[in-house]
Amino acid sequence: MDKTVTFHPANWHFTKENRLTIRAEILPDSTSWNHGKMPVIISTMPLNFKPYGNDDPLHGASYGLQIETSHVTIQGLRVLGTPVHETPKDGYVKRNYPIVREGMDLTDLRITQCLFLGDIHAIPNHLSILASGHGIEVDHCVFYGVKDAVVFWQSNEPAVGCSMHHNLIVDNYGGAVWAWTVASDFKYYNNVVSNTNVFWEIGKNEQMTYKLSNSMVLGYNELLNKNGGAFGYGEPADTSKLIYKNDVIIKKKGAVELDKNPTSKNYLHLKPGSIGSELGVGLFLK
């Protein structure tokens, strides 16, 4: 994409049942699917986005797919970053946001069965999903080598009805989950995170607490931070803001085993029988 693709219909109104759907023709659960059947999205537009009409303070940003309507599904895509050098000098962060929703009062955005890939040296995927508003569901996605996976960004009030489940996040060098604006009803379950810099980010006021269930974090530098952003990862926060029981495994050191065979349907998924594989994370709904 050499420019932002914006979905902001003026006279076309969607509902939960009659949605705007942006999806691959063949989805991962089809018997004819393989990784080569995933449509590939790469952002090559100029990094000249001006937030709120102002010059970008970090000297370079762009949006990929910008969704500005409610009741949307994005499904089955392979989403790369942008071919730039992310930090050419102090104070510069060149960054692309592949999937964005700015509308703070919008609702019902589902991003499912998508593979987000990045490489810090060659094609940084700065932040895979940047979404404002309510009803944001991210499920059955794989985030591999990206900087930040998901940021629940802005809303006029705490964002309700949001969830993350059955996702695999591996080798991200920023933050995995940025729960800036989500309400305490946020559902986080059946996710595996491994080798992350910061597992979870919350707002600087630390008002909300979040319940985790049936998930795993193996290998992290910081468990919970606050007051981070594109410029950095903030500082450690009160870890009691994350509530979990014995069905959640969190270990400072550890790693998962991935299938690295590119001809395998299970490519970039957990090896069958390895730790975490019982949680059903990855691209497949069935």
PDB file of C-alpha atoms in Angstrom:
ATOM      1  CA  MET A   1       0.000   0.000   0.000  1.00  0.00           C
ATOM      2  CA  ASP A   2       1.510   3.313  -1.062  1.00  0.00           C
ATOM      3  CA  LYS A   3      -1.113   5.310   0.827  1.00  0.00           C
ATOM      4  CA  THR A   4      -3.483   4.851   3.743  1.00  0.00           C
ATOM      5  CA  VAL A   5      -6.637   2.899   2.918  1.00  0.00           C
ATOM      6  CA  THR A   6      -9.470   4.463   4.927  1.00  0.00           C
ATOM      7  CA  PHE A   7     -12.892   2.880   5.499  1.00  0.00           C
ATOM      8  CA  HIS A   8     -15.149   5.736   6.608  1.00  0.00           C
ATOM      9  CA  PRO A   9     -18.492   5.352   4.814  1.00  0.00           C
ATOM     10  CA  ALA A  10     -20.932   8.237   5.116  1.00  0.00           C
ATOM     11  CA  ASN A  11     -24.110   6.498   3.915  1.00  0.00           C
ATOM     12  CA  TRP A  12     -23.396   2.829   4.465  1.00  0.00           C
ATOM     13  CA  HIS A  13     -24.305   1.586   7.938  1.00  0.00           C
ATOM     14  CA  PHE A  14     -23.296  -1.817   9.240  1.00  0.00           C
ATOM     15  CA  THR A  15     -24.696  -3.959  12.036  1.00  0.00           C
ATOM     16  CA  LYS A  16     -23.337  -6.830  14.116  1.00  0.00           C
ATOM     17  CA  GLU A  17     -24.948  -9.304  11.710  1.00  0.00           C
ATOM     18  CA  ASN A  18     -24.386  -7.351   8.473  1.00  0.00           C
ATOM     19  CA  ARG A  19     -20.733  -6.394   8.775  1.00  0.00           C
ATOM     20  CA  LEU A  20     -17.971  -4.853   6.754  1.00  0.00           C
ATOM     21  CA  THR A  21     -15.588  -7.783   6.277  1.00  0.00           C
ATOM     22  CA  ILE A  22     -12.055  -7.508   4.913  1.00  0.00           C
ATOM     23  CA  ARG A  23     -10.762 -11.057   4.575  1.00  0.00           C
ATOM     24  CA  ALA A  24      -8.744 -13.552   2.647  1.00  0.00           C
ATOM     25  CA  GLU A  25     -10.594 -15.612   0.075  1.00  0.00           C
ATOM     26  CA  ILE A  26      -9.260 -18.825   1.641  1.00  0.00           C
ATOM     27  CA  LEU A  27      -9.085 -18.961   5.432  1.00  0.00           C
ATOM     28  CA  PRO A  28      -6.745 -21.057   7.601  1.00  0.00           C
ATOM     29  CA  ASP A  29      -9.316 -23.713   8.484  1.00  0.00           C
ATOM     30  CA  SER A  30      -9.972 -24.549   4.829  1.00  0.00           C
ATOM     31  CA  THR A  31      -8.515 -27.850   3.626  1.00  0.00           C
ATOM     32  CA  SER A  32      -7.026 -26.003   0.620  1.00  0.00           C
ATOM     33  CA  TRP A  33      -5.266 -23.364   2.747  1.00  0.00           C
ATOM     34  CA  ASN A  34      -1.522 -23.007   3.194  1.00  0.00           C
ATOM     35  CA  HIS A  35       0.628 -20.082   4.316  1.00  0.00           C
ATOM     36  CA  GLY A  36       1.173 -19.046   0.705  1.00  0.00           C
ATOM     37  CA  LYS A  37      -2.577 -18.443   0.346  1.00  0.00           C
ATOM     38  CA  MET A  38      -2.540 -15.537   2.827  1.00  0.00           C
ATOM     39  CA  PRO A  39      -2.793 -12.097   1.176  1.00  0.00           C
ATOM     40  CA  VAL A  40       0.301 -10.076   2.126  1.00  0.00           C
ATOM     41  CA  ILE A  41       0.003  -6.433   3.175  1.00  0.00           C
ATOM     42  CA  ILE A  42       3.085  -4.234   3.356  1.00  0.00           C
ATOM     43  CA  SER A  43       3.026  -0.477   3.966  1.00  0.00           C
ATOM     44  CA  THR A  44       5.252   1.616   1.692  1.00  0.00           C
ATOM     45  CA  MET A  45       3.563   5.009   2.006  1.00  0.00           C
ATOM     46  CA  PRO A  46       5.518   8.119   3.077  1.00  0.00           C
ATOM     47  CA  LEU A  47       5.912   8.505   6.828  1.00  0.00           C
ATOM     48  CA  ASN A  48       4.307  11.940   6.801  1.00  0.00           C
ATOM     49  CA  PHE A  49       1.171  11.478   8.911  1.00  0.00           C
ATOM     50  CA  LYS A  50       0.443  14.556  11.041  1.00  0.00           C
ATOM     51  CA  PRO A  51      -1.358  13.650  14.281  1.00  0.00           C
ATOM     52  CA  TYR A  52      -4.205  16.126  14.837  1.00  0.00           C
ATOM     53  CA  GLY A  53      -2.698  18.271  12.057  1.00  0.00           C
ATOM     54  CA  ASN A  54       0.574  18.765  13.907  1.00  0.00           C
ATOM     55  CA  ASP A  55       4.041  17.668  12.897  1.00  0.00           C
ATOM     56  CA  ASP A  56       4.839  14.263  14.312  1.00  0.00           C
ATOM     57  CA  PRO A  57       7.072  14.764  17.377  1.00  0.00           C
ATOM     58  CA  LEU A  58       8.986  11.564  16.599  1.00  0.00           C
ATOM     59  CA  HIS A  59       9.611  12.483  12.935  1.00  0.00           C
ATOM     60  CA  GLY A  60       7.718   9.900  10.963  1.00  0.00           C
ATOM     61  CA  ALA A  61       4.492   7.873  11.118  1.00  0.00           C
ATOM     62  CA  SER A  62       1.969   6.306   8.759  1.00  0.00           C
ATOM     63  CA  TYR A  63      -1.307   4.396   8.890  1.00  0.00           C
ATOM     64  CA  GLY A  64      -2.077   1.296   6.806  1.00  0.00           C
ATOM     65  CA  LEU A  65      -5.724   0.148   7.015  1.00  0.00           C
ATOM     66  CA  GLN A  66      -7.729   2.802   8.885  1.00  0.00           C
ATOM     67  CA  ILE A  67     -11.158   1.571  10.008  1.00  0.00           C
ATOM     68  CA  GLU A  68     -13.551   4.377  10.956  1.00  0.00           C
ATOM     69  CA  THR A  69     -16.878   2.569  11.144  1.00  0.00           C
ATOM     70  CA  SER A  70     -18.421   0.084  13.577  1.00  0.00           C
ATOM     71  CA  HIS A  71     -19.070  -3.641  13.011  1.00  0.00           C
ATOM     72  CA  VAL A  72     -15.961  -4.656  11.092  1.00  0.00           C
ATOM     73  CA  THR A  73     -14.065  -7.944  10.754  1.00  0.00           C
ATOM     74  CA  ILE A  74     -10.497  -8.246   9.422  1.00  0.00           C
ATOM     75  CA  GLN A  75      -9.597 -11.883   8.828  1.00  0.00           C
ATOM     76  CA  GLY A  76      -6.906 -14.118   7.404  1.00  0.00           C
ATOM     77  CA  LEU A  77      -4.281 -11.548   6.350  1.00  0.00           C
ATOM     78  CA  ARG A  78      -0.480 -11.657   6.566  1.00  0.00           C
ATOM     79  CA  VAL A  79       0.568  -8.179   7.723  1.00  0.00           C
ATOM     80  CA  LEU A  80       4.161  -6.946   7.522  1.00  0.00           C
ATOM     81  CA  GLY A  81       5.725  -3.718   8.728  1.00  0.00           C
ATOM     82  CA  THR A  82       7.416  -1.039   6.653  1.00  0.00           C
ATOM     83  CA  PRO A  83      10.932  -1.015   5.139  1.00  0.00           C
ATOM     84  CA  VAL A  84      12.579   1.734   7.177  1.00  0.00           C
ATOM     85  CA  HIS A  85      15.303   2.093   9.768  1.00  0.00           C
ATOM     86  CA  GLU A  86      13.197   2.675  12.863  1.00  0.00           C
ATOM     87  CA  THR A  87      15.549   4.802  14.973  1.00  0.00           C
ATOM     88  CA  PRO A  88      18.046   6.667  12.750  1.00  0.00           C
ATOM     89  CA  LYS A  89      18.971   9.086  15.538  1.00  0.00           C
ATOM     90  CA  ASP A  90      17.976  10.093  19.074  1.00  0.00           C
ATOM     91  CA  GLY A  91      14.389  11.339  19.264  1.00  0.00           C
ATOM     92  CA  TYR A  92      13.357   9.715  15.986  1.00  0.00           C
ATOM     93  CA  VAL A  93      11.006   6.731  15.792  1.00  0.00           C
ATOM     94  CA  LYS A  94       9.998   5.900  12.211  1.00  0.00           C
ATOM     95  CA  ARG A  95       6.866   3.820  12.506  1.00  0.00           C
ATOM     96  CA  ASN A  96       3.919   2.332  10.678  1.00  0.00           C
ATOM     97  CA  TYR A  97       0.609   1.309  12.205  1.00  0.00           C
ATOM     98  CA  PRO A  98      -0.785  -1.413   9.886  1.00  0.00           C
ATOM     99  CA  ILE A  99      -4.321  -1.528  11.359  1.00  0.00           C
ATOM    100  CA  VAL A 100      -5.808   1.551  13.040  1.00  0.00           C
ATOM    101  CA  ARG A 101      -9.137   2.717  14.407  1.00  0.00           C
ATOM    102  CA  GLU A 102      -9.237   6.255  15.825  1.00  0.00           C
ATOM    103  CA  GLY A 103     -12.974   6.599  16.512  1.00  0.00           C
ATOM    104  CA  MET A 104     -13.386   6.780  20.275  1.00  0.00           C
ATOM    105  CA  ASP A 105     -17.133   6.041  20.167  1.00  0.00           C
ATOM    106  CA  LEU A 106     -17.004   3.243  17.586  1.00  0.00           C
ATOM    107  CA  THR A 107     -17.654  -0.359  18.555  1.00  0.00           C
ATOM    108  CA  ASP A 108     -17.319  -3.956  17.374  1.00  0.00           C
ATOM    109  CA  LEU A 109     -13.974  -4.467  15.640  1.00  0.00           C
ATOM    110  CA  ARG A 110     -12.799  -8.057  15.324  1.00  0.00           C
ATOM    111  CA  ILE A 111      -9.322  -8.918  14.054  1.00  0.00           C
ATOM    112  CA  THR A 112      -8.951 -12.656  13.688  1.00  0.00           C
ATOM    113  CA  GLN A 113      -6.720 -15.292  12.073  1.00  0.00           C
ATOM    114  CA  CYS A 114      -4.132 -12.698  11.014  1.00  0.00           C
ATOM    115  CA  LEU A 115      -0.360 -13.206  11.005  1.00  0.00           C
ATOM    116  CA  PHE A 116       1.678 -10.136  11.934  1.00  0.00           C
ATOM    117  CA  LEU A 117       5.366 -10.366  11.059  1.00  0.00           C
ATOM    118  CA  GLY A 118       8.241  -7.978  11.619  1.00  0.00           C
ATOM    119  CA  ASP A 119      11.983  -7.748  11.785  1.00  0.00           C
ATOM    120  CA  ILE A 120      13.628  -5.019  13.842  1.00  0.00           C
ATOM    121  CA  HIS A 121      16.506  -4.683  11.357  1.00  0.00           C
ATOM    122  CA  ALA A 122      14.819  -5.046   7.960  1.00  0.00           C
ATOM    123  CA  ILE A 123      11.082  -4.348   8.178  1.00  0.00           C
ATOM    124  CA  PRO A 124       9.977  -3.117  11.618  1.00  0.00           C
ATOM    125  CA  ASN A 125       6.337  -3.779  12.464  1.00  0.00           C
ATOM    126  CA  HIS A 126       6.072  -0.999  15.032  1.00  0.00           C
ATOM    127  CA  LEU A 127       2.537  -1.612  16.275  1.00  0.00           C
ATOM    128  CA  SER A 128       0.325  -4.198  14.647  1.00  0.00           C
ATOM    129  CA  ILE A 129      -3.055  -3.024  15.973  1.00  0.00           C
ATOM    130  CA  LEU A 130      -3.816   0.487  17.288  1.00  0.00           C
ATOM    131  CA  ALA A 131      -7.514   0.670  18.126  1.00  0.00           C
ATOM    132  CA  SER A 132      -9.710   3.167  19.938  1.00  0.00           C
ATOM    133  CA  GLY A 133     -13.288   2.738  21.095  1.00  0.00           C
ATOM    134  CA  HIS A 134     -15.236  -0.245  22.352  1.00  0.00           C
ATOM    135  CA  GLY A 135     -15.827  -3.890  21.469  1.00  0.00           C
ATOM    136  CA  ILE A 136     -12.323  -4.671  20.212  1.00  0.00           C
ATOM    137  CA  GLU A 137     -11.728  -8.405  19.870  1.00  0.00           C
ATOM    138  CA  VAL A 138      -8.327  -9.789  18.847  1.00  0.00           C
ATOM    139  CA  ASP A 139      -8.326 -13.563  18.536  1.00  0.00           C
ATOM    140  CA  HIS A 140      -6.466 -16.410  16.858  1.00  0.00           C
ATOM    141  CA  CYS A 141      -3.686 -14.124  15.653  1.00  0.00           C
ATOM    142  CA  VAL A 142       0.068 -14.701  15.609  1.00  0.00           C
ATOM    143  CA  PHE A 143       2.459 -11.823  16.314  1.00  0.00           C
ATOM    144  CA  TYR A 144       6.048 -12.747  15.503  1.00  0.00           C
ATOM    145  CA  GLY A 145       8.975 -10.336  15.801  1.00  0.00           C
ATOM    146  CA  VAL A 146       6.807  -7.209  16.030  1.00  0.00           C
ATOM    147  CA  LYS A 147       7.578  -4.354  18.394  1.00  0.00           C
ATOM    148  CA  ASP A 148       4.133  -3.897  19.989  1.00  0.00           C
ATOM    149  CA  ALA A 149       1.228  -6.262  19.396  1.00  0.00           C
ATOM    150  CA  VAL A 150      -2.006  -4.505  20.441  1.00  0.00           C
ATOM    151  CA  VAL A 151      -2.720  -1.058  21.890  1.00  0.00           C
ATOM    152  CA  PHE A 152      -6.207  -0.328  23.187  1.00  0.00           C
ATOM    153  CA  TRP A 153      -5.760   3.345  22.525  1.00  0.00           C
ATOM    154  CA  GLN A 154      -8.370   6.006  23.295  1.00  0.00           C
ATOM    155  CA  SER A 155     -12.029   6.251  24.256  1.00  0.00           C
ATOM    156  CA  ASN A 156     -14.311   8.852  25.775  1.00  0.00           C
ATOM    157  CA  GLU A 157     -14.865   6.458  28.678  1.00  0.00           C
ATOM    158  CA  PRO A 158     -13.306   3.113  29.632  1.00  0.00           C
ATOM    159  CA  ALA A 159     -13.642   0.840  26.620  1.00  0.00           C
ATOM    160  CA  VAL A 160     -16.067  -2.002  27.342  1.00  0.00           C
ATOM    161  CA  GLY A 161     -16.541  -5.347  25.651  1.00  0.00           C
ATOM    162  CA  CYS A 162     -12.898  -5.839  24.651  1.00  0.00           C
ATOM    163  CA  SER A 163     -11.035  -9.153  24.581  1.00  0.00           C
ATOM    164  CA  MET A 164      -7.870 -10.974  23.554  1.00  0.00           C
ATOM    165  CA  HIS A 165      -7.898 -14.758  23.257  1.00  0.00           C
ATOM    166  CA  HIS A 166      -6.123 -17.620  21.489  1.00  0.00           C
ATOM    167  CA  ASN A 167      -3.234 -15.400  20.366  1.00  0.00           C
ATOM    168  CA  LEU A 168       0.470 -16.238  20.147  1.00  0.00           C
ATOM    169  CA  ILE A 169       2.968 -13.389  20.701  1.00  0.00           C
ATOM    170  CA  VAL A 170       6.653 -14.283  20.305  1.00  0.00           C
ATOM    171  CA  ASP A 171       9.863 -12.218  20.251  1.00  0.00           C
ATOM    172  CA  ASN A 172       8.265  -8.769  20.499  1.00  0.00           C
ATOM    173  CA  TYR A 173      10.754  -6.094  21.488  1.00  0.00           C
ATOM    174  CA  GLY A 174       8.240  -3.534  22.821  1.00  0.00           C
ATOM    175  CA  GLY A 175       5.086  -4.299  24.786  1.00  0.00           C
ATOM    176  CA  ALA A 176       2.713  -7.194  24.130  1.00  0.00           C
ATOM    177  CA  VAL A 177      -0.575  -5.850  25.569  1.00  0.00           C
ATOM    178  CA  TRP A 178      -1.222  -2.122  26.041  1.00  0.00           C
ATOM    179  CA  ALA A 179      -4.421  -1.931  28.091  1.00  0.00           C
ATOM    180  CA  TRP A 180      -4.490   1.859  28.215  1.00  0.00           C
ATOM    181  CA  THR A 181      -8.227   2.431  27.996  1.00  0.00           C
ATOM    182  CA  VAL A 182      -9.979  -0.912  28.398  1.00  0.00           C
ATOM    183  CA  ALA A 183     -12.434  -1.324  31.259  1.00  0.00           C
ATOM    184  CA  SER A 184     -12.030  -3.982  33.928  1.00  0.00           C
ATOM    185  CA  ASP A 185     -14.412  -6.271  32.014  1.00  0.00           C
ATOM    186  CA  PHE A 186     -11.531  -6.946  29.582  1.00  0.00           C
ATOM    187  CA  LYS A 187     -11.358 -10.671  28.816  1.00  0.00           C
ATOM    188  CA  TYR A 188      -7.847 -12.074  28.439  1.00  0.00           C
ATOM    189  CA  TYR A 189      -7.653 -15.846  28.101  1.00  0.00           C
ATOM    190  CA  ASN A 190      -5.934 -18.641  26.168  1.00  0.00           C
ATOM    191  CA  ASN A 191      -2.969 -16.520  25.095  1.00  0.00           C
ATOM    192  CA  VAL A 192       0.729 -17.428  24.988  1.00  0.00           C
ATOM    193  CA  VAL A 193       3.434 -14.748  25.176  1.00  0.00           C
ATOM    194  CA  SER A 194       7.121 -15.619  24.970  1.00  0.00           C
ATOM    195  CA  ASN A 195      10.350 -13.608  24.976  1.00  0.00           C
ATOM    196  CA  THR A 196       8.706 -10.231  25.384  1.00  0.00           C
ATOM    197  CA  ASN A 197      10.287  -7.001  26.544  1.00  0.00           C
ATOM    198  CA  VAL A 198       7.218  -5.779  28.504  1.00  0.00           C
ATOM    199  CA  PHE A 199       4.248  -8.106  28.899  1.00  0.00           C
ATOM    200  CA  TRP A 200       1.543  -5.612  29.901  1.00  0.00           C
ATOM    201  CA  GLU A 201       1.238  -1.803  29.849  1.00  0.00           C
ATOM    202  CA  ILE A 202      -1.425   0.202  31.709  1.00  0.00           C
ATOM    203  CA  GLY A 203      -2.304   3.870  31.984  1.00  0.00           C
ATOM    204  CA  LYS A 204      -0.176   6.043  34.225  1.00  0.00           C
ATOM    205  CA  ASN A 205      -2.960   6.452  36.826  1.00  0.00           C
ATOM    206  CA  GLU A 206      -3.163   2.656  37.362  1.00  0.00           C
ATOM    207  CA  GLN A 207      -6.918   2.809  37.971  1.00  0.00           C
ATOM    208  CA  MET A 208      -7.957  -0.529  36.475  1.00  0.00           C
ATOM    209  CA  THR A 209      -7.271  -4.109  37.468  1.00  0.00           C
ATOM    210  CA  TYR A 210      -7.417  -6.937  34.950  1.00  0.00           C
ATOM    211  CA  LYS A 211      -8.146 -10.641  35.250  1.00  0.00           C
ATOM    212  CA  LEU A 212      -6.074 -13.127  33.268  1.00  0.00           C
ATOM    213  CA  SER A 213      -7.063 -16.745  32.750  1.00  0.00           C
ATOM    214  CA  ASN A 214      -5.774 -19.922  31.122  1.00  0.00           C
ATOM    215  CA  SER A 215      -2.682 -18.244  29.659  1.00  0.00           C
ATOM    216  CA  MET A 216       1.094 -18.342  29.711  1.00  0.00           C
ATOM    217  CA  VAL A 217       3.990 -15.865  29.748  1.00  0.00           C
ATOM    218  CA  LEU A 218       7.438 -17.432  29.308  1.00  0.00           C
ATOM    219  CA  GLY A 219      10.358 -15.020  29.321  1.00  0.00           C
ATOM    220  CA  TYR A 220      10.005 -11.275  29.911  1.00  0.00           C
ATOM    221  CA  ASN A 221      12.056  -8.253  30.980  1.00  0.00           C
ATOM    222  CA  GLU A 222       9.225  -6.345  32.688  1.00  0.00           C
ATOM    223  CA  LEU A 223       5.894  -7.832  33.715  1.00  0.00           C
ATOM    224  CA  LEU A 224       3.803  -4.665  34.070  1.00  0.00           C
ATOM    225  CA  ASN A 225       4.679  -1.075  33.153  1.00  0.00           C
ATOM    226  CA  LYS A 226       2.849   2.243  33.062  1.00  0.00           C
ATOM    227  CA  ASN A 227       3.168   5.542  31.229  1.00  0.00           C
ATOM    228  CA  GLY A 228       4.849   4.164  28.118  1.00  0.00           C
ATOM    229  CA  GLY A 229       4.336   5.117  24.487  1.00  0.00           C
ATOM    230  CA  ALA A 230       6.013   5.230  21.085  1.00  0.00           C
ATOM    231  CA  PHE A 231       8.937   6.981  22.781  1.00  0.00           C
ATOM    232  CA  GLY A 232       9.571   4.252  25.374  1.00  0.00           C
ATOM    233  CA  TYR A 233       8.118   1.701  27.741  1.00  0.00           C
ATOM    234  CA  GLY A 234       7.543   3.747  30.896  1.00  0.00           C
ATOM    235  CA  GLU A 235       8.334   2.469  34.359  1.00  0.00           C
ATOM    236  CA  PRO A 236       7.297  -0.544  36.467  1.00  0.00           C
ATOM    237  CA  ALA A 237       3.722  -0.486  37.747  1.00  0.00           C
ATOM    238  CA  ASP A 238       1.888  -2.170  40.617  1.00  0.00           C
ATOM    239  CA  THR A 239       1.759  -5.853  39.627  1.00  0.00           C
ATOM    240  CA  SER A 240      -1.322  -6.400  41.816  1.00  0.00           C
ATOM    241  CA  LYS A 241      -3.237  -4.789  38.938  1.00  0.00           C
ATOM    242  CA  LEU A 242      -2.972  -8.161  37.183  1.00  0.00           C
ATOM    243  CA  ILE A 243      -5.140 -10.815  38.869  1.00  0.00           C
ATOM    244  CA  TYR A 244      -4.705 -14.478  37.986  1.00  0.00           C
ATOM    245  CA  LYS A 245      -4.879 -17.957  39.477  1.00  0.00           C
ATOM    246  CA  ASN A 246      -3.124 -21.275  38.933  1.00  0.00           C
ATOM    247  CA  ASP A 247      -4.335 -21.585  35.342  1.00  0.00           C
ATOM    248  CA  VAL A 248      -1.941 -18.749  34.411  1.00  0.00           C
ATOM    249  CA  ILE A 249       1.778 -19.551  34.211  1.00  0.00           C
ATOM    250  CA  ILE A 250       4.161 -16.588  34.335  1.00  0.00           C
ATOM    251  CA  LYS A 251       7.907 -17.206  34.362  1.00  0.00           C
ATOM    252  CA  LYS A 252      10.668 -14.632  34.081  1.00  0.00           C
ATOM    253  CA  LYS A 253      12.807 -17.095  32.130  1.00  0.00           C
ATOM    254  CA  GLY A 254      11.581 -19.542  29.541  1.00  0.00           C
ATOM    255  CA  ALA A 255      10.745 -20.014  25.890  1.00  0.00           C
ATOM    256  CA  VAL A 256       8.334 -21.801  23.598  1.00  0.00           C
ATOM    257  CA  GLU A 257       9.094 -24.238  20.792  1.00  0.00           C
ATOM    258  CA  LEU A 258       7.977 -23.085  17.351  1.00  0.00           C
ATOM    259  CA  ASP A 259       7.594 -25.026  14.143  1.00  0.00           C
ATOM    260  CA  LYS A 260      10.061 -23.261  11.800  1.00  0.00           C
ATOM    261  CA  ASN A 261       9.385 -25.454   8.765  1.00  0.00           C
ATOM    262  CA  PRO A 262       7.895 -23.029   6.169  1.00  0.00           C
ATOM    263  CA  THR A 263       6.149 -25.871   4.313  1.00  0.00           C
ATOM    264  CA  SER A 264       4.272 -26.925   7.445  1.00  0.00           C
ATOM    265  CA  LYS A 265       0.698 -25.811   8.004  1.00  0.00           C
ATOM    266  CA  ASN A 266       1.811 -25.353  11.609  1.00  0.00           C
ATOM    267  CA  TYR A 267       4.555 -22.890  10.581  1.00  0.00           C
ATOM    268  CA  LEU A 268       5.269 -20.298  13.320  1.00  0.00           C
ATOM    269  CA  HIS A 269       2.913 -22.122  15.672  1.00  0.00           C
ATOM    270  CA  LEU A 270       3.746 -24.049  18.812  1.00  0.00           C
ATOM    271  CA  LYS A 271       5.035 -27.534  18.167  1.00  0.00           C
ATOM    272  CA  PRO A 272       2.350 -30.115  18.985  1.00  0.00           C
ATOM    273  CA  GLY A 273       2.841 -31.473  22.494  1.00  0.00           C
ATOM    274  CA  SER A 274       5.169 -28.620  23.517  1.00  0.00           C
ATOM    275  CA  ILE A 275       4.457 -26.287  26.410  1.00  0.00           C
ATOM    276  CA  GLY A 276       1.452 -24.065  25.743  1.00  0.00           C
ATOM    277  CA  SER A 277       0.174 -26.030  22.750  1.00  0.00           C
ATOM    278  CA  GLU A 278      -2.812 -27.253  24.736  1.00  0.00           C
ATOM    279  CA  LEU A 279      -4.178 -23.689  24.869  1.00  0.00           C
ATOM    280  CA  GLY A 280      -5.178 -23.698  21.198  1.00  0.00           C
ATOM    281  CA  VAL A 281      -3.383 -20.478  20.219  1.00  0.00           C
ATOM    282  CA  GLY A 282      -2.748 -19.591  16.597  1.00  0.00           C
ATOM    283  CA  LEU A 283      -4.548 -19.085  13.308  1.00  0.00           C
ATOM    284  CA  PHE A 284      -6.914 -22.021  13.443  1.00  0.00           C
ATOM    285  CA  LEU A 285     -10.411 -21.727  14.864  1.00  0.00           C
ATOM    286  CA  LYS A 286     -11.103 -25.440  14.691  1.00  0.00           C
TER     287      LYS A 286
END
